[in-house]
mmCIF file of C-alpha atoms and ligand atoms in Angstrom:
data_model
loop_
_atom_site.group_PDB
_atom_site.id
_atom_site.type_symbol
_atom_site.label_atom_id
_atom_site.label_comp_id
_atom_site.label_asym_id
_atom_site.label_seq_id
_atom_site.Cartn_x
_atom_site.Cartn_y
_atom_site.Cartn_z
ATOM 1 C CA MET W 1 75.090 -58.932 269.154
ATOM 2 C CA LYS W 2 73.372 -61.996 267.376
ATOM 3 C CA LYS W 3 69.638 -62.897 268.230
ATOM 4 C CA LEU W 4 69.203 -66.683 269.438
ATOM 5 C CA ASN W 5 66.327 -67.180 266.497
ATOM 6 C CA TYR W 6 67.473 -67.165 263.059
ATOM 7 C CA TYR W 7 64.239 -65.994 261.547
ATOM 8 C CA ASP W 8 65.369 -62.916 264.053
ATOM 9 C CA ASN W 9 68.134 -62.598 262.035
ATOM 10 C CA ILE W 10 66.936 -62.347 258.735
ATOM 11 C CA ALA W 11 63.111 -61.320 259.330
ATOM 12 C CA GLN W 12 64.020 -58.113 258.015
ATOM 13 C CA ILE W 13 65.285 -59.420 254.260
ATOM 14 C CA TYR W 14 62.724 -62.466 254.350
ATOM 15 C CA ASP W 15 60.447 -61.346 251.911
ATOM 16 C CA GLN W 16 62.441 -60.391 249.111
ATOM 17 C CA THR W 17 64.793 -63.268 249.306
ATOM 18 C CA HIS W 18 62.422 -65.527 248.925
ATOM 19 C CA TRP W 19 59.961 -65.547 245.413
ATOM 20 C CA LEU W 20 56.431 -66.069 246.394
ATOM 21 C CA THR W 21 55.272 -62.280 245.139
ATOM 22 C CA GLU W 22 52.321 -60.591 245.480
ATOM 23 C CA SER W 23 49.989 -61.331 242.900
ATOM 24 C CA VAL W 24 51.251 -65.318 243.156
ATOM 25 C CA ALA W 25 49.686 -64.704 247.034
ATOM 26 C CA GLU W 26 46.389 -63.265 245.366
ATOM 27 C CA GLU W 27 45.872 -66.341 243.740
ATOM 28 C CA VAL W 28 46.545 -69.085 246.173
ATOM 29 C CA ALA W 29 44.248 -67.017 247.925
ATOM 30 C CA ASP W 30 41.491 -67.302 245.888
ATOM 31 C CA PHE W 31 42.324 -70.830 245.852
ATOM 32 C CA ILE W 32 41.941 -71.346 249.240
ATOM 33 C CA ILE W 33 38.681 -69.649 249.138
ATOM 34 C CA GLU W 34 37.369 -72.065 246.839
ATOM 35 C CA LEU W 35 38.897 -75.898 248.236
ATOM 36 C CA THR W 36 37.730 -74.540 251.487
ATOM 37 C CA SER W 37 33.841 -72.457 250.165
ATOM 38 C CA ALA W 38 35.388 -69.623 253.049
ATOM 39 C CA THR W 39 32.756 -66.932 253.821
ATOM 40 C CA HIS W 40 33.368 -64.155 255.346
ATOM 41 C CA GLU W 41 31.960 -66.585 258.886
ATOM 42 C CA THR W 42 35.275 -68.557 258.358
ATOM 43 C CA SER W 43 38.157 -68.214 260.489
ATOM 44 C CA PHE W 44 41.784 -69.009 259.315
ATOM 45 C CA LEU W 45 45.222 -70.005 261.403
ATOM 46 C CA GLU W 46 49.276 -69.859 260.721
ATOM 47 C CA PRO W 47 50.772 -71.372 262.740
ATOM 48 C CA GLY W 48 54.355 -70.138 261.119
ATOM 49 C CA VAL W 49 52.984 -67.036 260.016
ATOM 50 C CA GLY W 50 56.267 -65.288 259.691
ATOM 51 C CA THR W 51 56.165 -61.946 257.422
ATOM 52 C CA GLY W 52 51.979 -62.748 256.752
ATOM 53 C CA LEU W 53 53.323 -63.344 252.730
ATOM 54 C CA ASN W 54 50.412 -66.209 252.586
ATOM 55 C CA VAL W 55 47.552 -63.962 254.727
ATOM 56 C CA LEU W 56 47.895 -61.178 253.714
ATOM 57 C CA PRO W 57 45.708 -61.365 251.608
ATOM 58 C CA LEU W 58 42.905 -63.122 253.120
ATOM 59 C CA VAL W 59 43.704 -60.490 256.030
ATOM 60 C CA ARG W 60 42.779 -57.385 252.944
ATOM 61 C CA ARG W 61 39.748 -59.461 251.942
ATOM 62 C CA GLY W 62 38.242 -59.148 255.264
ATOM 63 C CA PHE W 63 38.488 -62.429 255.888
ATOM 64 C CA SER W 64 38.637 -63.506 260.312
ATOM 65 C CA VAL W 65 43.070 -64.829 260.363
ATOM 66 C CA THR W 66 45.168 -65.176 263.337
ATOM 67 C CA GLY W 67 48.671 -65.957 262.740
ATOM 68 C CA ILE W 68 51.369 -67.568 265.379
ATOM 69 C CA ASP W 69 54.846 -66.816 265.858
ATOM 70 C CA ILE W 70 57.647 -67.784 267.116
ATOM 71 C CA SER W 71 59.701 -64.452 265.812
ATOM 72 C CA GLN W 72 58.867 -61.297 267.299
ATOM 73 C CA GLU W 73 60.957 -59.938 264.093
ATOM 74 C CA MET W 74 59.043 -61.999 261.583
ATOM 75 C CA LEU W 75 56.025 -60.739 262.877
ATOM 76 C CA ALA W 76 56.686 -57.054 263.426
ATOM 77 C CA GLN W 77 57.450 -57.261 260.202
ATOM 78 C CA PHE W 78 54.193 -58.556 258.611
ATOM 79 C CA ARG W 79 52.891 -55.249 260.914
ATOM 80 C CA GLN W 80 54.611 -52.839 259.236
ATOM 81 C CA LYS W 81 52.835 -54.200 255.916
ATOM 82 C CA LEU W 82 49.871 -52.702 257.124
ATOM 83 C CA GLN W 83 48.259 -49.034 258.479
ATOM 84 C CA LYS W 84 47.245 -50.462 261.836
ATOM 85 C CA THR W 85 46.106 -53.766 262.804
ATOM 86 C CA PRO W 86 42.852 -54.935 261.877
ATOM 87 C CA PRO W 87 40.409 -56.246 263.703
ATOM 88 C CA ASN W 88 40.120 -59.163 262.030
ATOM 89 C CA LEU W 89 43.649 -60.213 262.723
ATOM 90 C CA LYS W 90 45.267 -61.556 265.399
ATOM 91 C CA LEU W 91 49.145 -62.244 266.115
ATOM 92 C CA ILE W 92 50.457 -63.732 268.725
ATOM 93 C CA ASN W 93 53.790 -64.304 269.254
ATOM 94 C CA GLY W 94 55.015 -67.388 270.781
ATOM 95 C CA ASP W 95 55.752 -71.385 270.084
ATOM 96 C CA ALA W 96 52.776 -73.037 267.942
ATOM 97 C CA SER W 97 53.693 -76.177 269.065
ATOM 98 C CA LYS W 98 51.448 -75.658 272.240
ATOM 99 C CA LEU W 99 49.218 -73.856 270.440
ATOM 100 C CA PRO W 100 46.842 -70.937 273.173
ATOM 101 C CA PHE W 101 43.366 -71.604 271.347
ATOM 102 C CA ILE W 102 40.821 -74.062 272.849
ATOM 103 C CA ASP W 103 39.152 -77.660 270.668
ATOM 104 C CA ASN W 104 38.170 -76.618 267.526
ATOM 105 C CA SER W 105 38.713 -73.389 267.128
ATOM 106 C CA PHE W 106 39.039 -72.839 263.376
ATOM 107 C CA ASP W 107 37.959 -73.320 259.802
ATOM 108 C CA VAL W 108 41.186 -73.610 258.228
ATOM 109 C CA VAL W 109 44.349 -74.122 259.745
ATOM 110 C CA LEU W 110 46.878 -73.326 257.035
ATOM 111 C CA THR W 111 50.804 -73.827 257.094
ATOM 112 C CA VAL W 112 53.515 -73.050 254.485
ATOM 113 C CA HIS W 113 56.644 -74.581 254.516
ATOM 114 C CA MET W 114 56.791 -74.675 258.447
ATOM 115 C CA ILE W 115 56.218 -77.876 259.733
ATOM 116 C CA HIS W 116 59.856 -78.980 259.348
ATOM 117 C CA ALA W 117 60.719 -75.430 261.738
ATOM 118 C CA VAL W 118 59.333 -77.441 264.576
ATOM 119 C CA SER W 119 61.274 -79.577 266.783
ATOM 120 C CA GLU W 120 58.006 -82.359 267.612
ATOM 121 C CA TRP W 121 56.545 -82.499 264.705
ATOM 122 C CA LYS W 122 53.822 -85.422 265.896
ATOM 123 C CA THR W 123 52.784 -83.281 268.581
ATOM 124 C CA PHE W 124 52.482 -79.700 266.472
ATOM 125 C CA LEU W 125 50.274 -82.381 263.593
ATOM 126 C CA ASP W 126 48.035 -83.472 267.196
ATOM 127 C CA GLU W 127 47.885 -79.552 268.171
ATOM 128 C CA ILE W 128 46.111 -78.789 264.289
ATOM 129 C CA GLN W 129 44.134 -81.290 264.950
ATOM 130 C CA ARG W 130 42.844 -80.659 268.493
ATOM 131 C CA VAL W 131 42.174 -76.532 267.254
ATOM 132 C CA VAL W 132 40.858 -77.168 263.430
ATOM 133 C CA LYS W 133 37.055 -77.890 263.757
ATOM 134 C CA PRO W 134 35.137 -81.147 263.232
ATOM 135 C CA GLN W 135 33.966 -79.981 259.573
ATOM 136 C CA GLY W 136 37.204 -78.152 258.746
ATOM 137 C CA PHE W 137 40.088 -77.711 257.274
ATOM 138 C CA TYR W 138 44.325 -78.711 257.366
ATOM 139 C CA LEU W 139 46.366 -77.097 254.108
ATOM 140 C CA ASN W 140 49.969 -78.206 254.058
ATOM 141 C CA CYS W 141 51.408 -75.848 251.719
ATOM 142 C CA GLN W 142 54.705 -75.747 250.748
ATOM 143 C CA TRP W 143 56.609 -73.530 247.878
ATOM 144 C CA ILE W 144 59.473 -76.261 246.008
ATOM 145 C CA THR W 145 62.403 -74.190 245.082
ATOM 146 C CA PRO W 146 63.062 -72.935 241.321
ATOM 147 C CA PRO W 147 66.109 -75.881 240.015
ATOM 148 C CA ALA W 148 68.314 -73.662 238.647
ATOM 149 C CA ARG W 149 68.301 -72.150 242.347
ATOM 150 C CA ARG W 150 68.275 -75.424 244.180
ATOM 151 C CA GLU W 151 71.258 -75.956 241.352
ATOM 152 C CA PHE W 152 73.065 -72.262 242.607
ATOM 153 C CA GLU W 153 72.486 -73.713 246.192
ATOM 154 C CA GLY W 154 73.847 -78.003 245.007
ATOM 155 C CA TYR W 155 77.362 -75.448 244.403
ATOM 156 C CA PHE W 156 77.203 -72.971 247.706
ATOM 157 C CA ARG W 157 76.901 -77.004 249.779
ATOM 158 C CA GLU W 158 79.549 -78.479 248.359
ATOM 159 C CA ILE W 159 82.251 -75.698 249.412
ATOM 160 C CA LEU W 160 80.463 -74.867 253.054
ATOM 161 C CA SER W 161 81.266 -78.607 253.006
ATOM 162 C CA LYS W 162 84.895 -78.673 253.231
ATOM 163 C CA TYR W 163 84.675 -76.143 256.111
ATOM 164 C CA GLU W 164 84.679 -77.445 259.758
ATOM 165 C CA GLY W 165 81.336 -78.587 261.330
ATOM 166 C CA TYR W 166 78.730 -78.071 258.904
ATOM 167 C CA LYS W 167 78.666 -81.983 258.541
ATOM 168 C CA GLN W 168 77.783 -82.516 261.976
ATOM 169 C CA GLU W 169 75.596 -80.090 262.043
ATOM 170 C CA THR W 170 72.829 -80.247 259.566
ATOM 171 C CA LYS W 171 73.081 -84.056 259.249
ATOM 172 C CA PRO W 172 70.303 -83.698 261.937
ATOM 173 C CA VAL W 173 68.051 -81.336 260.522
ATOM 174 C CA ASP W 174 68.406 -83.328 257.047
ATOM 175 C CA THR W 175 67.225 -86.528 258.090
ATOM 176 C CA ALA W 176 64.232 -84.638 260.512
ATOM 177 C CA ILE W 177 63.185 -83.570 257.344
ATOM 178 C CA GLN W 178 62.730 -87.092 255.839
ATOM 179 C CA ASP W 179 60.522 -88.723 258.845
ATOM 180 C CA ILE W 180 58.390 -86.037 258.498
ATOM 181 C CA ASP W 181 55.177 -88.228 257.309
ATOM 182 C CA VAL W 182 52.089 -86.014 257.650
ATOM 183 C CA GLU W 183 50.346 -87.994 254.915
ATOM 184 C CA GLY W 184 50.518 -90.940 257.110
ATOM 185 C CA TYR W 185 49.825 -89.287 260.475
ATOM 186 C CA PHE W 186 46.688 -87.488 258.857
ATOM 187 C CA GLN W 187 45.479 -90.966 257.393
ATOM 188 C CA SER W 188 46.422 -92.847 260.439
ATOM 189 C CA LYS W 189 43.463 -90.510 261.470
ATOM 190 C CA ARG W 190 40.868 -91.275 259.123
ATOM 191 C CA TYR W 191 40.884 -87.772 257.356
ATOM 192 C CA ALA W 192 40.673 -87.437 253.716
ATOM 193 C CA SER W 193 43.481 -85.979 251.487
ATOM 194 C CA ASN W 194 43.934 -84.085 248.109
ATOM 195 C CA TYR W 195 46.843 -82.843 246.643
ATOM 196 C CA PHE W 196 47.020 -80.011 244.241
ATOM 197 C CA ILE W 197 49.818 -78.145 242.615
ATOM 198 C CA VAL W 198 48.260 -74.393 243.476
ATOM 199 C CA LYS W 199 50.357 -72.234 240.958
ATOM 200 C CA GLU W 200 53.930 -72.471 239.171
ATOM 201 C CA TRP W 201 55.428 -68.781 237.485
ATOM 202 C CA THR W 202 59.035 -68.269 236.535
ATOM 203 C CA VAL W 203 61.381 -66.632 238.756
ATOM 204 C CA ASN W 204 64.471 -64.741 237.219
ATOM 205 C CA ASN W 205 67.228 -63.875 239.109
ATOM 206 C CA THR W 206 70.954 -62.601 238.136
ATOM 207 C CA ILE W 207 73.481 -64.436 239.630
ATOM 208 C CA LYS W 208 74.997 -61.164 241.320
ATOM 209 C CA LYS W 209 71.466 -60.769 242.996
ATOM 210 C CA LEU W 210 71.938 -64.718 244.319
ATOM 211 C CA LEU W 211 75.294 -64.409 245.656
ATOM 212 C CA GLY W 212 73.980 -60.730 247.525
ATOM 213 C CA PHE W 213 71.262 -63.373 249.210
ATOM 214 C CA PHE W 214 74.155 -66.125 250.700
ATOM 215 C CA LYS W 215 76.278 -63.134 251.207
ATOM 216 C CA SER W 216 73.470 -61.687 253.993
ATOM 217 C CA ARG W 217 72.895 -64.945 255.342
ATOM 218 C CA ALA W 218 69.534 -64.962 254.439
ATOM 219 C CA TYR W 219 69.144 -68.788 254.168
ATOM 220 C CA GLY W 220 69.432 -71.597 257.090
ATOM 221 C CA LEU W 221 72.999 -72.973 255.679
ATOM 222 C CA CYS W 222 74.563 -69.694 255.833
ATOM 223 C CA TRP W 223 74.540 -69.543 259.999
ATOM 224 C CA LEU W 224 76.960 -73.027 259.940
ATOM 225 C CA VAL W 225 79.537 -71.896 260.061
ATOM 226 C CA SER W 226 81.739 -68.571 261.624
ATOM 227 C CA ASP W 227 81.794 -65.143 260.318
ATOM 228 C CA GLU W 228 85.328 -65.552 259.593
ATOM 229 C CA MET W 229 84.242 -68.550 257.545
ATOM 230 C CA PHE W 230 81.859 -67.315 256.301
ATOM 231 C CA CYS W 231 83.619 -64.488 254.701
ATOM 232 C CA GLN W 232 86.726 -66.850 253.578
ATOM 233 C CA MET W 233 83.846 -69.307 251.771
ATOM 234 C CA MET W 234 81.726 -66.651 250.304
ATOM 235 C CA ASN W 235 85.036 -65.494 248.163
ATOM 236 C CA GLU W 236 85.380 -68.844 247.304
ATOM 237 C CA PHE W 237 82.104 -69.754 245.704
ATOM 238 C CA GLU W 238 81.587 -65.951 244.194
ATOM 239 C CA LYS W 239 84.984 -67.337 242.347
ATOM 240 C CA PHE W 240 83.359 -70.930 241.572
ATOM 241 C CA CYS W 241 80.356 -68.846 240.123
ATOM 242 C CA VAL W 242 82.592 -66.607 238.262
ATOM 243 C CA HIS W 243 84.240 -69.366 236.208
ATOM 244 C CA HIS W 244 81.415 -71.941 236.342
ATOM 245 C CA TYR W 245 78.579 -69.187 234.933
ATOM 246 C CA GLY W 246 80.628 -67.529 232.982
ATOM 247 C CA SER W 247 79.296 -63.697 234.218
ATOM 248 C CA LEU W 248 77.748 -62.452 237.843
ATOM 249 C CA GLU W 249 75.378 -61.194 235.472
ATOM 250 C CA LYS W 250 73.592 -63.827 234.242
ATOM 251 C CA THR W 251 70.496 -64.905 234.927
ATOM 252 C CA LEU W 252 69.293 -67.995 236.128
ATOM 253 C CA SER W 253 65.466 -68.919 235.213
ATOM 254 C CA SER W 254 63.384 -71.267 236.318
ATOM 255 C CA LYS W 255 59.948 -72.573 237.810
ATOM 256 C CA ALA W 256 58.647 -72.529 241.244
ATOM 257 C CA LYS W 257 55.761 -74.041 242.422
ATOM 258 C CA PHE W 258 53.261 -73.928 245.446
ATOM 259 C CA GLU W 259 51.860 -77.028 246.359
ATOM 260 C CA LEU W 260 48.954 -77.851 248.374
ATOM 261 C CA TRP W 261 48.044 -81.007 250.938
ATOM 262 C CA ALA W 262 44.086 -80.972 252.155
ATOM 263 C CA TYR W 263 43.296 -82.700 254.718
ATOM 264 C CA SER W 264 39.668 -82.668 255.785
HETATM 265 C C1 LIG N 301 60.563 -70.451 256.102
HETATM 266 S S1 LIG N 301 58.837 -70.022 257.675
HETATM 267 C C2 LIG N 301 57.956 -69.539 256.406
HETATM 268 C C3 LIG N 301 57.100 -68.008 256.858
HETATM 269 C C4 LIG N 301 55.756 -68.405 256.193
HETATM 270 N N1 LIG N 301 55.150 -69.394 257.074
HETATM 271 C C5 LIG N 301 56.170 -68.232 254.648
HETATM 272 O O1 LIG N 301 55.622 -69.555 253.754
HETATM 273 O O2 LIG N 301 56.289 -67.103 254.407
HETATM 274 C C6 LIG N 301 59.022 -70.061 258.886
HETATM 275 C C7 LIG N 301 58.119 -69.667 260.110
HETATM 276 O O3 LIG N 301 58.563 -70.261 260.912
HETATM 277 C C8 LIG N 301 58.230 -69.841 262.075
HETATM 278 N N2 LIG N 301 58.292 -70.623 263.183
HETATM 279 C C9 LIG N 301 59.816 -71.694 263.256
HETATM 280 N N3 LIG N 301 59.260 -72.869 264.533
HETATM 281 C C10 LIG N 301 58.420 -72.099 265.172
HETATM 282 C C11 LIG N 301 57.293 -72.746 266.268
HETATM 283 N N4 LIG N 301 57.530 -73.507 267.107
HETATM 284 N N5 LIG N 301 56.540 -71.656 266.416
HETATM 285 C C12 LIG N 301 55.800 -71.020 265.890
HETATM 286 N N6 LIG N 301 56.536 -70.152 264.721
HETATM 287 C C13 LIG N 301 57.336 -71.243 264.597
HETATM 288 C C14 LIG N 301 59.839 -68.911 262.153
HETATM 289 O O4 LIG N 301 59.624 -68.056 262.618
HETATM 290 C C15 LIG N 301 59.312 -68.685 260.329
HETATM 291 O O5 LIG N 301 59.085 -67.319 259.969
#
């Protein structure tokens, strides 16, 4: 039986279907350490830590890291990357919109591609503001989908939109993402904000590989229709790809970006 949490379903393939490599994660960690002047006394919290892509380099370098995630399976993937959970890492299975910490607990709170996932973004930001120390930082980060992949996804969406139920279910999510105004929220609380492009790098994938990710339902979009309908629409999408790209062996190559807004 399928698990209720979408991330529980995709946890095993999450890392391979995203484009943040270990070496990019190391560079992002270097940037964060310098930006926040982190020392070994600095405590980090990542709500929605997932499989640990972002904080693993911090853990390996001995920083104190707490991760909280609603998906047991994503946390299990994180744990598998370490022979045993080291004393400087604490992983909690729970809902990040009710952070189980006292006020002013952390020097740095970071979220990466996560705020859109919580139901009440303002309540979530209230919680972050509550647990970050007065001299601390909140880092709101996201990786930007490479344009060639976004275009590929656009073709998938066009075909998906022909299948029953798609429009009705996705509209509120899209609307919710547009409504999220983290910058406005922290400005109203008189935080200083700074924007950085931490890293740009090239991502290469064959059409066949990308189709494979979609076939394995690696993205939220792929869970909007029934199994039977999904199979039907993937056949249609594959035919479209052969026709449009000329070959499934063709490589799509474009730049991904890791962006960061720092509030302090
Ligand atoms: C797109 S993934 C990002 C994971 C990780 N931050 C990264 O950059 O790879 C979103 C993560 O947020 C988690 N998540 C979603 N809603 C949550 C909530 N209310 N509380 C805690 N975690 C949540 C999901 O389980 C998933 O691991």
